[in-house]
mmCIF file of C-alpha atoms in Angstrom:
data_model
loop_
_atom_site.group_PDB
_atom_site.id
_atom_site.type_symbol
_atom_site.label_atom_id
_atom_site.label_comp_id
_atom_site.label_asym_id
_atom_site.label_seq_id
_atom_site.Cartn_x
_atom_site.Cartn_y
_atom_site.Cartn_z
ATOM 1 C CA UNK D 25 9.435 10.471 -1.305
ATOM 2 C CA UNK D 26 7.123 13.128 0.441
ATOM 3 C CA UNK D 27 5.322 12.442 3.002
ATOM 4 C CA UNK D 28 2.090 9.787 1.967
ATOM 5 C CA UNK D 29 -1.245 10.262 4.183
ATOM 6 C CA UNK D 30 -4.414 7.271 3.740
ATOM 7 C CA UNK D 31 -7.042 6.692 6.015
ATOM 8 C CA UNK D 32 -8.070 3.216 6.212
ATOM 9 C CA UNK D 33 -10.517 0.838 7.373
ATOM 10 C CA UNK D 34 -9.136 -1.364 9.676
ATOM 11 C CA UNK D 35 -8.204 -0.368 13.632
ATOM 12 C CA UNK D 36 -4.816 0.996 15.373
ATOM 13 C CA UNK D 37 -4.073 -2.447 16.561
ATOM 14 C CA UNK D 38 -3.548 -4.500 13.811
ATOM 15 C CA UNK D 39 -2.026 -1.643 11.454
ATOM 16 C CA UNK D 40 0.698 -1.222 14.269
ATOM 17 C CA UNK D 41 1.386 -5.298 14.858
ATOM 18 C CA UNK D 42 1.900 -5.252 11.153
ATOM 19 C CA UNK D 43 4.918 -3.089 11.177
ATOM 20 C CA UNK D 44 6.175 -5.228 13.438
ATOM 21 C CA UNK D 45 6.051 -8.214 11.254
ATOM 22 C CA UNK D 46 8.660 -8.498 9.123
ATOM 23 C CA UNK D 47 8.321 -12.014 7.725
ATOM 24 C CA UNK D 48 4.990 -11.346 6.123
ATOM 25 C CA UNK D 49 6.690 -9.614 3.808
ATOM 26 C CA UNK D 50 8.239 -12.209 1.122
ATOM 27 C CA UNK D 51 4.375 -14.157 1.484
ATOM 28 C CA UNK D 52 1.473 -11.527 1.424
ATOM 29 C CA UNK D 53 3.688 -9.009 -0.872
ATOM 30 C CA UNK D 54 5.000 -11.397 -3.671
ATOM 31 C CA UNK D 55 5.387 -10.279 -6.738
ATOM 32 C CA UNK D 56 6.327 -6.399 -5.307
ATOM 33 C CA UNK D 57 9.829 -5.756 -5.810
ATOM 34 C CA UNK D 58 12.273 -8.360 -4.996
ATOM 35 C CA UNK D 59 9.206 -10.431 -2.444
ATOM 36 C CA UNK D 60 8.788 -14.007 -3.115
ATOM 37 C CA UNK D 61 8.745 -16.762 -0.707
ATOM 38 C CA UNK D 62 11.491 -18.678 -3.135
ATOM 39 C CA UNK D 63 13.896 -15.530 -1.506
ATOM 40 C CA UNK D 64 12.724 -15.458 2.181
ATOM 41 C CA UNK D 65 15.333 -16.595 4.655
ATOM 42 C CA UNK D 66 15.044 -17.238 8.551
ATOM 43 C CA UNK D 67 15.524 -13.722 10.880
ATOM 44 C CA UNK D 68 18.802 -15.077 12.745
ATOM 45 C CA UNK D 69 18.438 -12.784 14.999
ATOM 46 C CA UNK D 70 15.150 -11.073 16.772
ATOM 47 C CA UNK D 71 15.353 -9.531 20.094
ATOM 48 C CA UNK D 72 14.187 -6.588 22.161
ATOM 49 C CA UNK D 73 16.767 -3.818 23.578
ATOM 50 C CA UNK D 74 16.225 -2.196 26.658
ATOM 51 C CA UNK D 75 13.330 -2.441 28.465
ATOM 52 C CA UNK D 76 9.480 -1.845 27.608
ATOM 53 C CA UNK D 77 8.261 1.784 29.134
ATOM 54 C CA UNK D 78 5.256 3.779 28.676
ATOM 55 C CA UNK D 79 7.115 7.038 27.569
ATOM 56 C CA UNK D 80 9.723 5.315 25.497
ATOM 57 C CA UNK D 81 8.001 2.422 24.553
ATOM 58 C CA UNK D 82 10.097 -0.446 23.294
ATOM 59 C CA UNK D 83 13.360 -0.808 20.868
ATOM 60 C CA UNK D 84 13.620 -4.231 18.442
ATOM 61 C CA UNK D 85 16.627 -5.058 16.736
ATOM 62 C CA UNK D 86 16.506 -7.887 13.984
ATOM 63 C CA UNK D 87 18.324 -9.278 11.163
ATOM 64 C CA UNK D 88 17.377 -9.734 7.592
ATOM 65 C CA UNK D 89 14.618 -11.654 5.799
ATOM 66 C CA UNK D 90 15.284 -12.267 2.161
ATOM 67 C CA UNK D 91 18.644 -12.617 0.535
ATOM 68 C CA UNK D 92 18.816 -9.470 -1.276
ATOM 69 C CA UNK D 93 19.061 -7.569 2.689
ATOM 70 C CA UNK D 94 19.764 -10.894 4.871
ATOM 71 C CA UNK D 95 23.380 -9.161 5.970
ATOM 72 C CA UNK D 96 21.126 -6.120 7.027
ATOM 73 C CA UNK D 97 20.517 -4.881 10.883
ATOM 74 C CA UNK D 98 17.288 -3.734 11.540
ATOM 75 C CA UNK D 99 15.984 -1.089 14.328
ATOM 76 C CA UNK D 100 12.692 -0.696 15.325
ATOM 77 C CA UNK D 101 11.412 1.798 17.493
ATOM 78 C CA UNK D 102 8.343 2.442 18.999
ATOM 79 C CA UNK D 103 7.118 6.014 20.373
ATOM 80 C CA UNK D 104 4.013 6.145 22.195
ATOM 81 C CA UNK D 105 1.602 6.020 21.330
ATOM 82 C CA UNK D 106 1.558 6.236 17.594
ATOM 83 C CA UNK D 107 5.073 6.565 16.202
ATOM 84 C CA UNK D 108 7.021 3.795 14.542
ATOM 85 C CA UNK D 109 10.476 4.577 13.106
ATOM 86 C CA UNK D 110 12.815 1.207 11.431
ATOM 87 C CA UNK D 111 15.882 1.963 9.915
ATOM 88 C CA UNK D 112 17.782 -0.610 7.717
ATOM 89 C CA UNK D 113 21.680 -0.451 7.736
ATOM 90 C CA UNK D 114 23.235 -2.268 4.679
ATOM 91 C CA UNK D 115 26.643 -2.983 4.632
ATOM 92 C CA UNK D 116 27.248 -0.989 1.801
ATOM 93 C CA UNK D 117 26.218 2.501 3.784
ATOM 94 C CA UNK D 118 22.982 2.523 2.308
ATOM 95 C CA UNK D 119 20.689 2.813 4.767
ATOM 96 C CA UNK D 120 16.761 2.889 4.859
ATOM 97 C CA UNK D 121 14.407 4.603 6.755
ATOM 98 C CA UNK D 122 10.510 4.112 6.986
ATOM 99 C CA UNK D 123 8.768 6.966 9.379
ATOM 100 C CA UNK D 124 5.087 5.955 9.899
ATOM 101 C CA UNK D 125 2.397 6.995 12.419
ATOM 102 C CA UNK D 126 -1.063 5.001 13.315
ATOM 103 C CA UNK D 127 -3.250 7.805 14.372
ATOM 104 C CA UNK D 128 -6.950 5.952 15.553
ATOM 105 C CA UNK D 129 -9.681 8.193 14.109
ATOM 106 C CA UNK D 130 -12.779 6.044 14.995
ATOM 107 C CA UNK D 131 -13.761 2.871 15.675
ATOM 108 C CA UNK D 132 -11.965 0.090 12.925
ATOM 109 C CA UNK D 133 -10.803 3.066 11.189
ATOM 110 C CA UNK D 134 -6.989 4.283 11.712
ATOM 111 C CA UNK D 135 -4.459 7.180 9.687
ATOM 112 C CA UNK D 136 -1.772 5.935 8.639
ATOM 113 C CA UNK D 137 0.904 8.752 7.817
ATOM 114 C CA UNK D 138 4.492 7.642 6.401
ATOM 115 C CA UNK D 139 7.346 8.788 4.603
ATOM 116 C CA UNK D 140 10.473 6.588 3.167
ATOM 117 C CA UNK D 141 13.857 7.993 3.298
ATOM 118 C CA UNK D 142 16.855 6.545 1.434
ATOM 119 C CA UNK D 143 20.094 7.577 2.797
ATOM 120 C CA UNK D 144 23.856 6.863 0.987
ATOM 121 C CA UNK D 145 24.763 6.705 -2.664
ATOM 122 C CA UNK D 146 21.888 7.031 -5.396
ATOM 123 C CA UNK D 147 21.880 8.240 -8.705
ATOM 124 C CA UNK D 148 18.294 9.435 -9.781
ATOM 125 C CA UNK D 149 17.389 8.420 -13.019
ATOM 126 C CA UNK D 150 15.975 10.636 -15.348
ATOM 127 C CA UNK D 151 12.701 8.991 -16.779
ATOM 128 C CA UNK D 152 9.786 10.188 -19.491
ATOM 129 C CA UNK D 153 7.399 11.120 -16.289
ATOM 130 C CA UNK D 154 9.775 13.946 -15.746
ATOM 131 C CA UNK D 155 7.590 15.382 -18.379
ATOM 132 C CA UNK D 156 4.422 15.755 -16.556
ATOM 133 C CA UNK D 157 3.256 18.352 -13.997
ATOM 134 C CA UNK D 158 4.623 17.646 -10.780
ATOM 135 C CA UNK D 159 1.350 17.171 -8.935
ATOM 136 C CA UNK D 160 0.248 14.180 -11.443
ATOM 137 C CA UNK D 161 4.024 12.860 -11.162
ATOM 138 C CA UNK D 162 3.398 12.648 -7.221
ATOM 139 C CA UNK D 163 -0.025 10.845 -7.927
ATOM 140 C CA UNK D 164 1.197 8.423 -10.067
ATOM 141 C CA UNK D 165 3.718 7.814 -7.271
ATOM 142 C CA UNK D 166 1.018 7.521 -5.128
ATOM 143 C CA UNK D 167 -1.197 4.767 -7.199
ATOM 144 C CA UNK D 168 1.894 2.727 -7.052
ATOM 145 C CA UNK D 169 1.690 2.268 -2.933
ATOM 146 C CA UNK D 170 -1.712 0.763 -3.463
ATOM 147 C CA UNK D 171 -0.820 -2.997 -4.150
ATOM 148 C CA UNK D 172 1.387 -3.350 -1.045
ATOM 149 C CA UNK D 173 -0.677 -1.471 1.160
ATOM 150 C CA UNK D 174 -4.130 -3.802 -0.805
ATOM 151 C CA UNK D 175 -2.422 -6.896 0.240
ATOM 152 C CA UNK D 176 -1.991 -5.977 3.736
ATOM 153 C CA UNK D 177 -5.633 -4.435 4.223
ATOM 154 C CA UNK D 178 -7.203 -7.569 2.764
ATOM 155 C CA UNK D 179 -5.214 -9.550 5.977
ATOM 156 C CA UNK D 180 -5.825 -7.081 8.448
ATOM 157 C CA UNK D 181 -9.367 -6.677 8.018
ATOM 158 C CA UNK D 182 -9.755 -10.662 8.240
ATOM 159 C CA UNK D 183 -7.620 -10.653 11.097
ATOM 160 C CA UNK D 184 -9.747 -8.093 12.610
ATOM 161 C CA UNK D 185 -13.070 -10.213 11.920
ATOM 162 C CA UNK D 186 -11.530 -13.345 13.203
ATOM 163 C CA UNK D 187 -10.576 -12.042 16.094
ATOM 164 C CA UNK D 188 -13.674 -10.408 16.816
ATOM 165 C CA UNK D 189 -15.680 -13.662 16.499
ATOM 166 C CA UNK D 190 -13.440 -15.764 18.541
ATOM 167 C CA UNK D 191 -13.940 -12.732 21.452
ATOM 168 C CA UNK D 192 -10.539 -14.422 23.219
ATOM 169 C CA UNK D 193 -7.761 -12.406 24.533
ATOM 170 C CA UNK D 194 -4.670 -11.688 21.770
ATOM 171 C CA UNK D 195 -2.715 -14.642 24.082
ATOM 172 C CA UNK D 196 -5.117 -17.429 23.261
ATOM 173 C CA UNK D 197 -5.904 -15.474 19.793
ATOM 174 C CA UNK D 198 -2.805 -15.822 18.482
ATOM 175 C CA UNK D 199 -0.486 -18.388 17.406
ATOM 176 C CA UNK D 200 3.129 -17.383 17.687
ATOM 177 C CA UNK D 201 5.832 -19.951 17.628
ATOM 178 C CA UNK D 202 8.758 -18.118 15.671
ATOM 179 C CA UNK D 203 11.694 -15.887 17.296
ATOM 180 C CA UNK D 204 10.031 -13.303 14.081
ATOM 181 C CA UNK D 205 6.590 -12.721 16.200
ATOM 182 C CA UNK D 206 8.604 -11.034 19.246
ATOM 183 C CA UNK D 207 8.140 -7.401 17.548
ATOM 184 C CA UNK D 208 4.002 -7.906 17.782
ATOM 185 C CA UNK D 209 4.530 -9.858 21.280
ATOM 186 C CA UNK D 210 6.356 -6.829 22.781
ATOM 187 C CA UNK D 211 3.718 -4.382 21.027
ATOM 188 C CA UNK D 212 1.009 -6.044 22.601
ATOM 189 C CA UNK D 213 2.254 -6.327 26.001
ATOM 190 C CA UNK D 214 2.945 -2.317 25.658
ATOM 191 C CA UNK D 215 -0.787 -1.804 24.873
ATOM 192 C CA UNK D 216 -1.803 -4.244 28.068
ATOM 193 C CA UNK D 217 0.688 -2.841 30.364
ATOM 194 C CA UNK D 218 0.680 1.050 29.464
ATOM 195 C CA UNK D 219 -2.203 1.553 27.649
ATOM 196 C CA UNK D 220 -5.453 -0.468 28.515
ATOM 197 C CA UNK D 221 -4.453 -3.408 25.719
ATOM 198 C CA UNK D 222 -6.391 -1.291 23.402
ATOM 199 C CA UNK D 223 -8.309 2.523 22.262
ATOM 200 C CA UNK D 224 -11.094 2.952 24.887
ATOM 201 C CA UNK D 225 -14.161 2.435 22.334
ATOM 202 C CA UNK D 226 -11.967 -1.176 21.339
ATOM 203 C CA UNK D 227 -13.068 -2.783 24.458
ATOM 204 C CA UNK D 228 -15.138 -4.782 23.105
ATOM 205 C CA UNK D 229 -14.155 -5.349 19.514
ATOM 206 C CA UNK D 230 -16.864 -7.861 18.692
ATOM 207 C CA UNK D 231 -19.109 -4.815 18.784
ATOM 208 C CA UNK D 232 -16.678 -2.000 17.065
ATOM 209 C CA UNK D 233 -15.191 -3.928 14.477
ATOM 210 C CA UNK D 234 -17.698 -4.767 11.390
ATOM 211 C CA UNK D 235 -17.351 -6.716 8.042
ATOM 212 C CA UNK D 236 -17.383 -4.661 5.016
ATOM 213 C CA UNK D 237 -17.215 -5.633 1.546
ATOM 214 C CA UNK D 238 -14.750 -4.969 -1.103
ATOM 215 C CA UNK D 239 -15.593 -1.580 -2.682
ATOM 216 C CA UNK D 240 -15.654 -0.385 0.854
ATOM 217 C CA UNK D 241 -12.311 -2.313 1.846
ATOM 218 C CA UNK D 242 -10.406 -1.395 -1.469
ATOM 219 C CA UNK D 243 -12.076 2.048 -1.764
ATOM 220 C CA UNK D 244 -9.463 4.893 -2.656
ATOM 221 C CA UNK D 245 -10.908 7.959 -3.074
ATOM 222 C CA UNK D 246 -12.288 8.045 0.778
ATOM 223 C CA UNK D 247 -9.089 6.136 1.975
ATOM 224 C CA UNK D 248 -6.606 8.978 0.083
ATOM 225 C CA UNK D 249 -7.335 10.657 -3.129
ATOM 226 C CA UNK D 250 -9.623 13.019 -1.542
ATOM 227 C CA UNK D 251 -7.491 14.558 1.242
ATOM 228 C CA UNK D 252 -4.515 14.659 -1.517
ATOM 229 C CA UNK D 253 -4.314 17.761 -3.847
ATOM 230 C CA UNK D 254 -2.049 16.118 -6.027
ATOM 231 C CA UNK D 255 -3.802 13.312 -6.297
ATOM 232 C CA UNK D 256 -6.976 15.686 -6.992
ATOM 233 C CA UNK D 257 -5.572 17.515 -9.221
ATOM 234 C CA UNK D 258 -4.430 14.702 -10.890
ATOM 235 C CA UNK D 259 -8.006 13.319 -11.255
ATOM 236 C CA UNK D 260 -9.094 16.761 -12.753
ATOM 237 C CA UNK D 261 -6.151 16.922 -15.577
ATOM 238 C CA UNK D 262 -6.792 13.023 -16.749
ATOM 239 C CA UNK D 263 -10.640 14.243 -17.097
ATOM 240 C CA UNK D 264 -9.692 16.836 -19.364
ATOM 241 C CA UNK D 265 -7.939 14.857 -21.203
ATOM 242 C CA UNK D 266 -10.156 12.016 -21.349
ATOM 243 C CA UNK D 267 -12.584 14.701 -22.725
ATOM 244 C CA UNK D 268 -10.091 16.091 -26.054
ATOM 245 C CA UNK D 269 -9.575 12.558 -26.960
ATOM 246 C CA UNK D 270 -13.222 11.576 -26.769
ATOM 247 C CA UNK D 271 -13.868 14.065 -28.988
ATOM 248 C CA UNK D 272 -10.724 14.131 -30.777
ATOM 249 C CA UNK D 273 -12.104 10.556 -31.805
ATOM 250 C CA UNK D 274 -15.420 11.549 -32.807
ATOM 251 C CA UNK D 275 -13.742 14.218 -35.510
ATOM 252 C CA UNK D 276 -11.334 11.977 -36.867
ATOM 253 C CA UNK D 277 -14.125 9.303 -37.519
ATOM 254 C CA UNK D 278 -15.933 12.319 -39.113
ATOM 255 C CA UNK D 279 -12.870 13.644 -40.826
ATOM 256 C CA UNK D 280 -12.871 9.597 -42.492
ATOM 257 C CA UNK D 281 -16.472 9.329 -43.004
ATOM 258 C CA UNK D 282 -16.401 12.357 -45.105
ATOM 259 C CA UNK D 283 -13.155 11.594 -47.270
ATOM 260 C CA UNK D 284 -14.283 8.697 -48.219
ATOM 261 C CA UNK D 285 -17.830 10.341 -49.202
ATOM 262 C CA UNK D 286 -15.605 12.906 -51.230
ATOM 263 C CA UNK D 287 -13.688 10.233 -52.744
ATOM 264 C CA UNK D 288 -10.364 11.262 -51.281
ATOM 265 C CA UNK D 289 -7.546 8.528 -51.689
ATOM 266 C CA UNK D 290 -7.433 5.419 -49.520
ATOM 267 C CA UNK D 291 -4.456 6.674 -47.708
ATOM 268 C CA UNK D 292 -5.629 9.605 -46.334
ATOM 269 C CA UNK D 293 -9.093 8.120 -45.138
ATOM 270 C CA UNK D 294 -6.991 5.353 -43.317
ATOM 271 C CA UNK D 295 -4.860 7.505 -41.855
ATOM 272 C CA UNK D 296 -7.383 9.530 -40.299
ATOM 273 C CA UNK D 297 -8.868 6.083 -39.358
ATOM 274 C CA UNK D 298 -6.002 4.542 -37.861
ATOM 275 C CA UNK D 299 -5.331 8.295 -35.516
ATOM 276 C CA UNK D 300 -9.269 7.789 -34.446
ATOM 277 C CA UNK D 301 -8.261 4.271 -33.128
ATOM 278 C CA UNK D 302 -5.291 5.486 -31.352
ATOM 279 C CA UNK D 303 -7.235 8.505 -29.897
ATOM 280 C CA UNK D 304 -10.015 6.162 -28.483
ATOM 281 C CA UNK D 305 -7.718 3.680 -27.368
ATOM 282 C CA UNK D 306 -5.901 6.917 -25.615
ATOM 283 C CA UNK D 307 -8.690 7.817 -24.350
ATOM 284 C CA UNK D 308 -9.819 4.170 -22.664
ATOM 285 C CA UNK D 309 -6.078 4.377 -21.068
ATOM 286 C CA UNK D 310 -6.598 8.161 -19.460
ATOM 287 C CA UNK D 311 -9.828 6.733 -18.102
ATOM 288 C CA UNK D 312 -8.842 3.344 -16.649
ATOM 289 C CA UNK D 313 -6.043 5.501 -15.250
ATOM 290 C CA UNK D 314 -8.030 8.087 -13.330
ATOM 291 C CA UNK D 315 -10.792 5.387 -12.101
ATOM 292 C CA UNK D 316 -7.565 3.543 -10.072
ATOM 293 C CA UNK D 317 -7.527 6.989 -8.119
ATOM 294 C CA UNK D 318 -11.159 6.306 -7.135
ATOM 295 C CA UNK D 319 -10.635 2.108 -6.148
ATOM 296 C CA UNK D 320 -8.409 -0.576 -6.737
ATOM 297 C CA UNK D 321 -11.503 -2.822 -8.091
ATOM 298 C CA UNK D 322 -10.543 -3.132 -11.517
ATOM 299 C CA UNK D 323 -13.161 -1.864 -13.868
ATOM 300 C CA UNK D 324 -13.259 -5.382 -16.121
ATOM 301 C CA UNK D 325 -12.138 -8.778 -14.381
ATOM 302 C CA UNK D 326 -13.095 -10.127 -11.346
ATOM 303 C CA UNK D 327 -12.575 -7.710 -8.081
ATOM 304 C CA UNK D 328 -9.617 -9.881 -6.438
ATOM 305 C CA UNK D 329 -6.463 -8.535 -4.875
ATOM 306 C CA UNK D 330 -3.694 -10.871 -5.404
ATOM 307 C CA UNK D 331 -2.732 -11.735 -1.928
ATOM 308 C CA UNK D 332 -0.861 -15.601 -2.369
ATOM 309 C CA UNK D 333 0.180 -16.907 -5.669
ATOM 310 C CA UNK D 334 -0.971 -20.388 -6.807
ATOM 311 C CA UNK D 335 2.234 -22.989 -7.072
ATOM 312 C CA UNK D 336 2.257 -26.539 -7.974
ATOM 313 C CA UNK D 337 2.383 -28.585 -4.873
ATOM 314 C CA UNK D 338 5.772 -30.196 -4.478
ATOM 315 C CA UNK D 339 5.957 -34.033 -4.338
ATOM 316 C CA UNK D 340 7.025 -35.781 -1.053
ATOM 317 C CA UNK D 341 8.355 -38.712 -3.015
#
């Protein structure tokens, strides 16, 4: 995957700790790829190599956290001040590697730049997308990083407010009890030993961080689809042909207004019928499709992103 660029609206603090975090992943992210809590499994092993500098920042080392990658060995390493690379080693060869960078652009407002890199044996599958231009093949690529990344803005931003109204230090803040929380631990005492615990204009985050609501917090076009030409572009071609099928529709419905004034047989009136259906419900498709390139508020439904699934509780007797 090329290299993916989004500007969001939460701070450098939090969008770093959460790299840091593996064990959110099978909660916040269920229902993404193989994440469910039913398949998380305890990190064995979690510990910090080396020492903690202000040049080479830190190196973590943990094991796995579901059972598809619980035989895995994870590396996590830190480059000041902005640079985190993990790589996943499978036992199999395979191995994965996630390049991301947390540049601060202003305050409660960070870049996050990232690529994904899978290394070993893979067959790419040819699939009917292979068919479209390449630029709206990369954007369609792009729409599907939106849930994960949804889920974790909707918990950073609340961390963000919490912690700005409780106004404590991140040691009283926080409540870290697992072996899992040493990776945000050793990130935070980086920032307070190297790096003033924090971006100069985040000393006093009651003041710099503010609530926003959800068109703002789940608002695409400003968060990516406007730096991206693909994603652009991509925008420009479903509008054009959101447009021919619009008006595709409205000659069909003609075309079967008019046989059946001329007395034409049934079936040709119902076919023409039955190809304006499919050309408006074509159309309603293209345009639900190039709105998700604008927010990830649905256009019907209620404006939630899916963050924990509701389960039965489980009986203690």
């Amino acid at each position: 995957m090329d290299w993916h660029m989004t500007e969001v609206p939460v701070g450098y603090t939090v969008s770093v700790e959460s790299t840091f975090d593996p064990s959110h992943a099978q909660y916040l992210h269920e229902g993404s790829g193989y994440f469910s809590p039913e398949k998380a499994v305890p990190i064995k092993e979690f510990s910090l190599v080396g020492e903690i500098s202000a040049d080479a920042g830190f190196h973590l080392k943990h094991s796995g956290y579901n059972l598809l990658n619980k035989d895995m060995e994870a590396n996590r390493n830190f480059l000041p001040p902005c640079a985190n690379t993990t790589i996943y080693r499978y036992a199999n060869g395979k191995n994965h590697i996630f390049q991301l960078y947390f540049v601060p652009t202003k305050p409660g407002q960070c870049r996050h730049i990232g690529k994904f890199i899978t290394e070993g044996n893979t067959v790419k599958k040819k699939s009917w997308s292979s068919l479209l231009p390449n630029y709206l093949q990369i954007g369609l690529k792009h729409l599907l990083t939106y849930k994960l990344s949804d889920q974790d803005l909707t918990v950073m931003h609340s961390q963000e407010m919490i912690e700005a109204s409780l106004n404590e230090k991140w040691q009283k803040a926080y409540f870290m009890p697992s072996p899992a929380d040493l990776g945000i631990v050793t990130f935070r005492k980086w920032l307070d030993e190297f790096a003033g615990g924090a971006p100069n204009w985040q000393d006093n985050i009651g003041t710099t961080v503010k609530d926003i609501n959800n068109e703002q917090l789940y608002d695409r076009w400003h968060r990516h689809t406007k730096f991206c030409p693909n994603c652009r572009r991509s925008v420009i071609f479903l509008d054009k042909i959101y447009t021919i099928l619009q008006r595709l529709t409205g000659l069909l419905a003609l075309l079967a207004l008019a046989l059946i004034i001329i007395g034409i047989p049934a079936k040709f009136t119902l076919v023409a019928t039955i190809l304006s259906i499919i050309s408006l419900l074509g159309s309603y498709f293209i345009d639900n499709l190039k709105q998700q390139f604008f927010t990830s508020i649905p256009q019907r439904g209620l404006p939630i992103v899916k963050v924990y699934a509701d389960r039965p509780k489980k009986s203690l007797s």
